[in-house]
Amino acid sequence: MPRSHKIVYAIYIVIWAILAINPKYREDWLLENILVFIVFPTVIWLDKKYHFTLTSIIFLLIFASLHSLGAHFTYAEMKFFDPITQFFGFERNNFDRVVHFLFGLLAFRAIFELVAPGITHVKKALFFTFTVVVTISAFYELLEWLAAIIFHPELGIAFLGTQGDVWDSHKDVTAAIFGALINLAFYRSYAKLKPF
């Protein structure tokens, strides 16, 4: 694994550790981090095996850091997003929606780098990557709901962050879809990653 990748992983560990100190709701923070405990080692293993580009690792660092920030404050009460909420006159704190959008935008490249070697045409690889991103996003919403009702039903809305919006999960998946679609505009740059 390149030294630059190790540095990025170390930066994330430091960010994660800082944001693990005195989170707003400890139980909510723990639930938000269950997937981090699984996904972070998996990403390192995949990087060792398939050799992500540095760009992909940096994109994942940005996404994971924002997720850790949301876990620290809870997505619904992320105070640093309040000025944006007030400026645009939103009725709810939309930090969670931004992070879902960034999942689609930023995780796309790493997923593409994983699936592209087995697909012979760049358009097919991009479409398959898009479907994987959407599937992961929808699956996360289901896991989030199951985790809330199984482990801590009393957290309910604090963990799910619906903020009274019955369509919250649908909008979160839609945000991820829009993030993923932006990547399709960079078709030529993806074609350069691998000779199709």
PDB file of C-alpha atoms in Angstrom:
ATOM      1  CA  MET A   1       0.000   0.000   0.000  1.00  0.00           C
ATOM      2  CA  PRO A   2       1.424   3.436  -0.926  1.00  0.00           C
ATOM      3  CA  ARG A   3       2.600   5.702   1.879  1.00  0.00           C
ATOM      4  CA  SER A   4       0.172   8.417   0.721  1.00  0.00           C
ATOM      5  CA  HIS A   5      -2.749   6.056   1.351  1.00  0.00           C
ATOM      6  CA  LYS A   6      -1.485   5.264   4.844  1.00  0.00           C
ATOM      7  CA  ILE A   7      -1.298   9.001   5.559  1.00  0.00           C
ATOM      8  CA  VAL A   8      -4.913   9.484   4.445  1.00  0.00           C
ATOM      9  CA  TYR A   9      -6.053   6.587   6.640  1.00  0.00           C
ATOM     10  CA  ALA A  10      -4.099   8.033   9.579  1.00  0.00           C
ATOM     11  CA  ILE A  11      -5.726  11.436   9.055  1.00  0.00           C
ATOM     12  CA  TYR A  12      -9.159   9.821   9.166  1.00  0.00           C
ATOM     13  CA  ILE A  13      -8.316   7.911  12.353  1.00  0.00           C
ATOM     14  CA  VAL A  14      -7.299  11.199  14.011  1.00  0.00           C
ATOM     15  CA  ILE A  15     -10.499  12.934  12.826  1.00  0.00           C
ATOM     16  CA  TRP A  16     -12.595   9.978  13.970  1.00  0.00           C
ATOM     17  CA  ALA A  17     -10.888   9.884  17.381  1.00  0.00           C
ATOM     18  CA  ILE A  18     -11.420  13.613  17.949  1.00  0.00           C
ATOM     19  CA  LEU A  19     -15.094  13.335  17.009  1.00  0.00           C
ATOM     20  CA  ALA A  20     -15.492  10.276  19.247  1.00  0.00           C
ATOM     21  CA  ILE A  21     -14.807  12.494  22.275  1.00  0.00           C
ATOM     22  CA  ASN A  22     -17.991  13.497  24.087  1.00  0.00           C
ATOM     23  CA  PRO A  23     -20.542  13.096  21.274  1.00  0.00           C
ATOM     24  CA  LYS A  24     -23.954  14.663  21.789  1.00  0.00           C
ATOM     25  CA  TYR A  25     -25.696  11.295  22.265  1.00  0.00           C
ATOM     26  CA  ARG A  26     -23.348   8.391  23.021  1.00  0.00           C
ATOM     27  CA  GLU A  27     -25.823   5.672  21.983  1.00  0.00           C
ATOM     28  CA  ASP A  28     -26.589   7.426  18.714  1.00  0.00           C
ATOM     29  CA  TRP A  29     -22.861   7.855  18.043  1.00  0.00           C
ATOM     30  CA  LEU A  30     -22.291   4.145  18.626  1.00  0.00           C
ATOM     31  CA  LEU A  31     -25.077   3.155  16.238  1.00  0.00           C
ATOM     32  CA  GLU A  32     -23.778   5.558  13.583  1.00  0.00           C
ATOM     33  CA  ASN A  33     -20.321   3.997  13.918  1.00  0.00           C
ATOM     34  CA  ILE A  34     -21.249   0.318  13.687  1.00  0.00           C
ATOM     35  CA  LEU A  35     -20.818   0.472   9.923  1.00  0.00           C
ATOM     36  CA  VAL A  36     -17.573   2.445  10.301  1.00  0.00           C
ATOM     37  CA  PHE A  37     -16.159  -0.406  12.396  1.00  0.00           C
ATOM     38  CA  ILE A  38     -17.000  -2.772   9.531  1.00  0.00           C
ATOM     39  CA  VAL A  39     -16.409  -0.603   6.449  1.00  0.00           C
ATOM     40  CA  PHE A  40     -13.106   1.074   7.418  1.00  0.00           C
ATOM     41  CA  PRO A  41     -11.125  -2.196   7.778  1.00  0.00           C
ATOM     42  CA  THR A  42     -12.850  -3.485   4.632  1.00  0.00           C
ATOM     43  CA  VAL A  43     -11.720  -0.433   2.640  1.00  0.00           C
ATOM     44  CA  ILE A  44      -8.135  -0.933   3.824  1.00  0.00           C
ATOM     45  CA  TRP A  45      -8.289  -4.615   2.844  1.00  0.00           C
ATOM     46  CA  LEU A  46      -9.761  -3.752  -0.571  1.00  0.00           C
ATOM     47  CA  ASP A  47      -7.097  -1.092  -1.080  1.00  0.00           C
ATOM     48  CA  LYS A  48      -4.343  -3.619  -0.379  1.00  0.00           C
ATOM     49  CA  LYS A  49      -5.906  -6.105  -2.769  1.00  0.00           C
ATOM     50  CA  TYR A  50      -7.162  -3.862  -5.604  1.00  0.00           C
ATOM     51  CA  HIS A  51      -5.064  -0.679  -5.217  1.00  0.00           C
ATOM     52  CA  PHE A  52      -7.408   2.293  -5.139  1.00  0.00           C
ATOM     53  CA  THR A  53      -6.178   5.551  -6.646  1.00  0.00           C
ATOM     54  CA  LEU A  54      -5.196   8.299  -4.210  1.00  0.00           C
ATOM     55  CA  THR A  55      -8.122  10.374  -5.500  1.00  0.00           C
ATOM     56  CA  SER A  56     -10.564   7.644  -4.460  1.00  0.00           C
ATOM     57  CA  ILE A  57      -9.008   7.398  -0.998  1.00  0.00           C
ATOM     58  CA  ILE A  58      -9.203  11.178  -0.511  1.00  0.00           C
ATOM     59  CA  PHE A  59     -12.845  11.194  -1.641  1.00  0.00           C
ATOM     60  CA  LEU A  60     -13.607   8.438   0.872  1.00  0.00           C
ATOM     61  CA  LEU A  61     -11.773  10.415   3.599  1.00  0.00           C
ATOM     62  CA  ILE A  62     -13.943  13.473   2.936  1.00  0.00           C
ATOM     63  CA  PHE A  63     -17.159  11.451   3.020  1.00  0.00           C
ATOM     64  CA  ALA A  64     -16.157   9.451   6.123  1.00  0.00           C
ATOM     65  CA  SER A  65     -15.069  12.611   7.969  1.00  0.00           C
ATOM     66  CA  LEU A  66     -18.412  14.293   7.319  1.00  0.00           C
ATOM     67  CA  HIS A  67     -20.183  11.135   8.472  1.00  0.00           C
ATOM     68  CA  SER A  68     -18.142  11.234  11.686  1.00  0.00           C
ATOM     69  CA  LEU A  69     -19.119  14.880  12.155  1.00  0.00           C
ATOM     70  CA  GLY A  70     -22.792  13.938  11.725  1.00  0.00           C
ATOM     71  CA  ALA A  71     -22.390  11.082  14.191  1.00  0.00           C
ATOM     72  CA  HIS A  72     -20.795  13.412  16.763  1.00  0.00           C
ATOM     73  CA  PHE A  73     -23.587  16.013  16.731  1.00  0.00           C
ATOM     74  CA  THR A  74     -26.312  13.765  15.240  1.00  0.00           C
ATOM     75  CA  TYR A  75     -27.287  14.567  11.696  1.00  0.00           C
ATOM     76  CA  ALA A  76     -30.492  16.316  12.726  1.00  0.00           C
ATOM     77  CA  GLU A  77     -28.674  18.650  15.124  1.00  0.00           C
ATOM     78  CA  MET A  78     -25.425  19.357  13.251  1.00  0.00           C
ATOM     79  CA  LYS A  79     -24.937  22.902  14.507  1.00  0.00           C
ATOM     80  CA  PHE A  80     -22.388  23.957  11.889  1.00  0.00           C
ATOM     81  CA  PHE A  81     -25.071  23.522   9.235  1.00  0.00           C
ATOM     82  CA  ASP A  82     -27.535  25.814  11.044  1.00  0.00           C
ATOM     83  CA  PRO A  83     -26.367  28.999   9.233  1.00  0.00           C
ATOM     84  CA  ILE A  84     -27.085  27.320   5.872  1.00  0.00           C
ATOM     85  CA  THR A  85     -30.477  26.152   7.165  1.00  0.00           C
ATOM     86  CA  GLN A  86     -31.333  29.703   8.240  1.00  0.00           C
ATOM     87  CA  PHE A  87     -29.928  31.343   5.086  1.00  0.00           C
ATOM     88  CA  PHE A  88     -32.068  29.205   2.779  1.00  0.00           C
ATOM     89  CA  GLY A  89     -35.047  29.139   5.145  1.00  0.00           C
ATOM     90  CA  PHE A  90     -35.135  25.354   5.369  1.00  0.00           C
ATOM     91  CA  GLU A  91     -37.598  23.877   7.859  1.00  0.00           C
ATOM     92  CA  ARG A  92     -35.098  21.168   8.839  1.00  0.00           C
ATOM     93  CA  ASN A  93     -31.361  20.697   9.119  1.00  0.00           C
ATOM     94  CA  ASN A  94     -30.393  19.144   5.776  1.00  0.00           C
ATOM     95  CA  PHE A  95     -26.858  18.110   6.699  1.00  0.00           C
ATOM     96  CA  ASP A  96     -27.875  14.443   6.423  1.00  0.00           C
ATOM     97  CA  ARG A  97     -29.129  15.010   2.898  1.00  0.00           C
ATOM     98  CA  VAL A  98     -25.857  16.678   1.915  1.00  0.00           C
ATOM     99  CA  VAL A  99     -23.897  13.696   3.246  1.00  0.00           C
ATOM    100  CA  HIS A 100     -26.126  11.277   1.321  1.00  0.00           C
ATOM    101  CA  PHE A 101     -25.502  13.351  -1.815  1.00  0.00           C
ATOM    102  CA  LEU A 102     -21.763  13.242  -1.114  1.00  0.00           C
ATOM    103  CA  PHE A 103     -21.916   9.469  -0.697  1.00  0.00           C
ATOM    104  CA  GLY A 104     -23.205   9.192  -4.266  1.00  0.00           C
ATOM    105  CA  LEU A 105     -20.683  11.750  -5.479  1.00  0.00           C
ATOM    106  CA  LEU A 106     -17.568  10.648  -3.589  1.00  0.00           C
ATOM    107  CA  ALA A 107     -17.899   6.869  -3.128  1.00  0.00           C
ATOM    108  CA  PHE A 108     -18.679   6.385  -6.819  1.00  0.00           C
ATOM    109  CA  ARG A 109     -15.058   6.438  -7.953  1.00  0.00           C
ATOM    110  CA  ALA A 110     -13.833   3.823  -5.469  1.00  0.00           C
ATOM    111  CA  ILE A 111     -16.729   1.545  -6.366  1.00  0.00           C
ATOM    112  CA  PHE A 112     -15.990   2.063 -10.066  1.00  0.00           C
ATOM    113  CA  GLU A 113     -12.363   1.082  -9.483  1.00  0.00           C
ATOM    114  CA  LEU A 114     -13.577  -2.149  -7.885  1.00  0.00           C
ATOM    115  CA  VAL A 115     -16.106  -3.151 -10.537  1.00  0.00           C
ATOM    116  CA  ALA A 116     -14.447  -1.838 -13.721  1.00  0.00           C
ATOM    117  CA  PRO A 117     -11.769  -4.543 -14.059  1.00  0.00           C
ATOM    118  CA  GLY A 118     -14.432  -7.199 -14.584  1.00  0.00           C
ATOM    119  CA  ILE A 119     -16.421  -5.239 -17.188  1.00  0.00           C
ATOM    120  CA  THR A 120     -15.264  -4.762 -20.765  1.00  0.00           C
ATOM    121  CA  HIS A 121     -16.968  -1.462 -21.637  1.00  0.00           C
ATOM    122  CA  VAL A 122     -16.736   1.830 -19.740  1.00  0.00           C
ATOM    123  CA  LYS A 123     -20.444   2.668 -20.155  1.00  0.00           C
ATOM    124  CA  LYS A 124     -21.453  -0.690 -18.718  1.00  0.00           C
ATOM    125  CA  ALA A 125     -18.989  -0.231 -15.836  1.00  0.00           C
ATOM    126  CA  LEU A 126     -20.388   3.232 -15.094  1.00  0.00           C
ATOM    127  CA  PHE A 127     -23.987   1.991 -15.204  1.00  0.00           C
ATOM    128  CA  PHE A 128     -23.168  -0.946 -12.939  1.00  0.00           C
ATOM    129  CA  THR A 129     -21.342   1.383 -10.529  1.00  0.00           C
ATOM    130  CA  PHE A 130     -24.383   3.663 -10.510  1.00  0.00           C
ATOM    131  CA  THR A 131     -26.681   0.752  -9.631  1.00  0.00           C
ATOM    132  CA  VAL A 132     -24.317  -0.376  -6.845  1.00  0.00           C
ATOM    133  CA  VAL A 133     -24.284   3.139  -5.334  1.00  0.00           C
ATOM    134  CA  VAL A 134     -28.096   3.322  -5.407  1.00  0.00           C
ATOM    135  CA  THR A 135     -28.387  -0.183  -3.943  1.00  0.00           C
ATOM    136  CA  ILE A 136     -25.974   0.621  -1.100  1.00  0.00           C
ATOM    137  CA  SER A 137     -27.862   3.840  -0.367  1.00  0.00           C
ATOM    138  CA  ALA A 138     -31.230   2.069  -0.194  1.00  0.00           C
ATOM    139  CA  PHE A 139     -29.775  -0.809   1.813  1.00  0.00           C
ATOM    140  CA  TYR A 140     -28.281   1.673   4.301  1.00  0.00           C
ATOM    141  CA  GLU A 141     -31.708   3.220   4.865  1.00  0.00           C
ATOM    142  CA  LEU A 142     -33.097  -0.239   5.666  1.00  0.00           C
ATOM    143  CA  LEU A 143     -30.181  -1.027   7.995  1.00  0.00           C
ATOM    144  CA  GLU A 144     -30.587   2.313   9.728  1.00  0.00           C
ATOM    145  CA  TRP A 145     -34.257   1.611  10.369  1.00  0.00           C
ATOM    146  CA  LEU A 146     -33.574  -1.948  11.583  1.00  0.00           C
ATOM    147  CA  ALA A 147     -30.756  -0.805  13.875  1.00  0.00           C
ATOM    148  CA  ALA A 148     -33.012   1.800  15.433  1.00  0.00           C
ATOM    149  CA  ILE A 149     -35.892  -0.559  16.168  1.00  0.00           C
ATOM    150  CA  ILE A 150     -33.700  -3.465  17.303  1.00  0.00           C
ATOM    151  CA  PHE A 151     -30.943  -1.835  19.359  1.00  0.00           C
ATOM    152  CA  HIS A 152     -32.313   1.463  20.592  1.00  0.00           C
ATOM    153  CA  PRO A 153     -35.986   2.072  19.798  1.00  0.00           C
ATOM    154  CA  GLU A 154     -35.955   4.929  22.324  1.00  0.00           C
ATOM    155  CA  LEU A 155     -33.501   6.839  20.094  1.00  0.00           C
ATOM    156  CA  GLY A 156     -35.945   6.656  17.216  1.00  0.00           C
ATOM    157  CA  ILE A 157     -35.984  10.021  15.506  1.00  0.00           C
ATOM    158  CA  ALA A 158     -32.603  11.144  16.914  1.00  0.00           C
ATOM    159  CA  PHE A 159     -30.875   8.233  15.195  1.00  0.00           C
ATOM    160  CA  LEU A 160     -32.968   8.167  12.036  1.00  0.00           C
ATOM    161  CA  GLY A 161     -32.830  11.944  11.740  1.00  0.00           C
ATOM    162  CA  THR A 162     -36.148  12.114   9.900  1.00  0.00           C
ATOM    163  CA  GLN A 163     -36.996  15.417  11.615  1.00  0.00           C
ATOM    164  CA  GLY A 164     -40.698  14.801  11.033  1.00  0.00           C
ATOM    165  CA  ASP A 165     -40.326  14.063   7.308  1.00  0.00           C
ATOM    166  CA  VAL A 166     -42.076  10.803   6.413  1.00  0.00           C
ATOM    167  CA  TRP A 167     -40.283  10.838   3.041  1.00  0.00           C
ATOM    168  CA  ASP A 168     -36.824  11.270   4.589  1.00  0.00           C
ATOM    169  CA  SER A 169     -35.455   7.894   3.453  1.00  0.00           C
ATOM    170  CA  HIS A 170     -36.718   8.433  -0.079  1.00  0.00           C
ATOM    171  CA  LYS A 171     -35.132  11.877  -0.250  1.00  0.00           C
ATOM    172  CA  ASP A 172     -31.839  10.556   1.138  1.00  0.00           C
ATOM    173  CA  VAL A 173     -31.654   7.884  -1.573  1.00  0.00           C
ATOM    174  CA  THR A 174     -32.585  10.485  -4.196  1.00  0.00           C
ATOM    175  CA  ALA A 175     -29.751  12.722  -2.962  1.00  0.00           C
ATOM    176  CA  ALA A 176     -27.306   9.826  -3.378  1.00  0.00           C
ATOM    177  CA  ILE A 177     -28.678   9.195  -6.880  1.00  0.00           C
ATOM    178  CA  PHE A 178     -28.028  12.819  -7.869  1.00  0.00           C
ATOM    179  CA  GLY A 179     -24.503  12.610  -6.468  1.00  0.00           C
ATOM    180  CA  ALA A 180     -23.841   9.443  -8.457  1.00  0.00           C
ATOM    181  CA  LEU A 181     -25.318  10.946 -11.642  1.00  0.00           C
ATOM    182  CA  ILE A 182     -22.815  13.810 -11.536  1.00  0.00           C
ATOM    183  CA  ASN A 183     -20.054  11.240 -11.966  1.00  0.00           C
ATOM    184  CA  LEU A 184     -21.586  10.149 -15.268  1.00  0.00           C
ATOM    185  CA  ALA A 185     -20.827  13.610 -16.667  1.00  0.00           C
ATOM    186  CA  PHE A 186     -17.136  12.761 -16.241  1.00  0.00           C
ATOM    187  CA  TYR A 187     -17.381   9.776 -18.563  1.00  0.00           C
ATOM    188  CA  ARG A 188     -14.069  10.565 -20.312  1.00  0.00           C
ATOM    189  CA  SER A 189     -12.062  10.749 -17.089  1.00  0.00           C
ATOM    190  CA  TYR A 190     -13.408   7.348 -16.044  1.00  0.00           C
ATOM    191  CA  ALA A 191     -12.529   5.888 -19.436  1.00  0.00           C
ATOM    192  CA  LYS A 192      -8.889   6.896 -18.774  1.00  0.00           C
ATOM    193  CA  LEU A 193      -8.751   4.889 -15.535  1.00  0.00           C
ATOM    194  CA  LYS A 194      -8.766   1.644 -17.478  1.00  0.00           C
ATOM    195  CA  PRO A 195      -8.220   0.748 -21.119  1.00  0.00           C
ATOM    196  CA  PHE A 196     -11.648  -0.605 -22.105  1.00  0.00           C
TER     197      PHE A 196
END
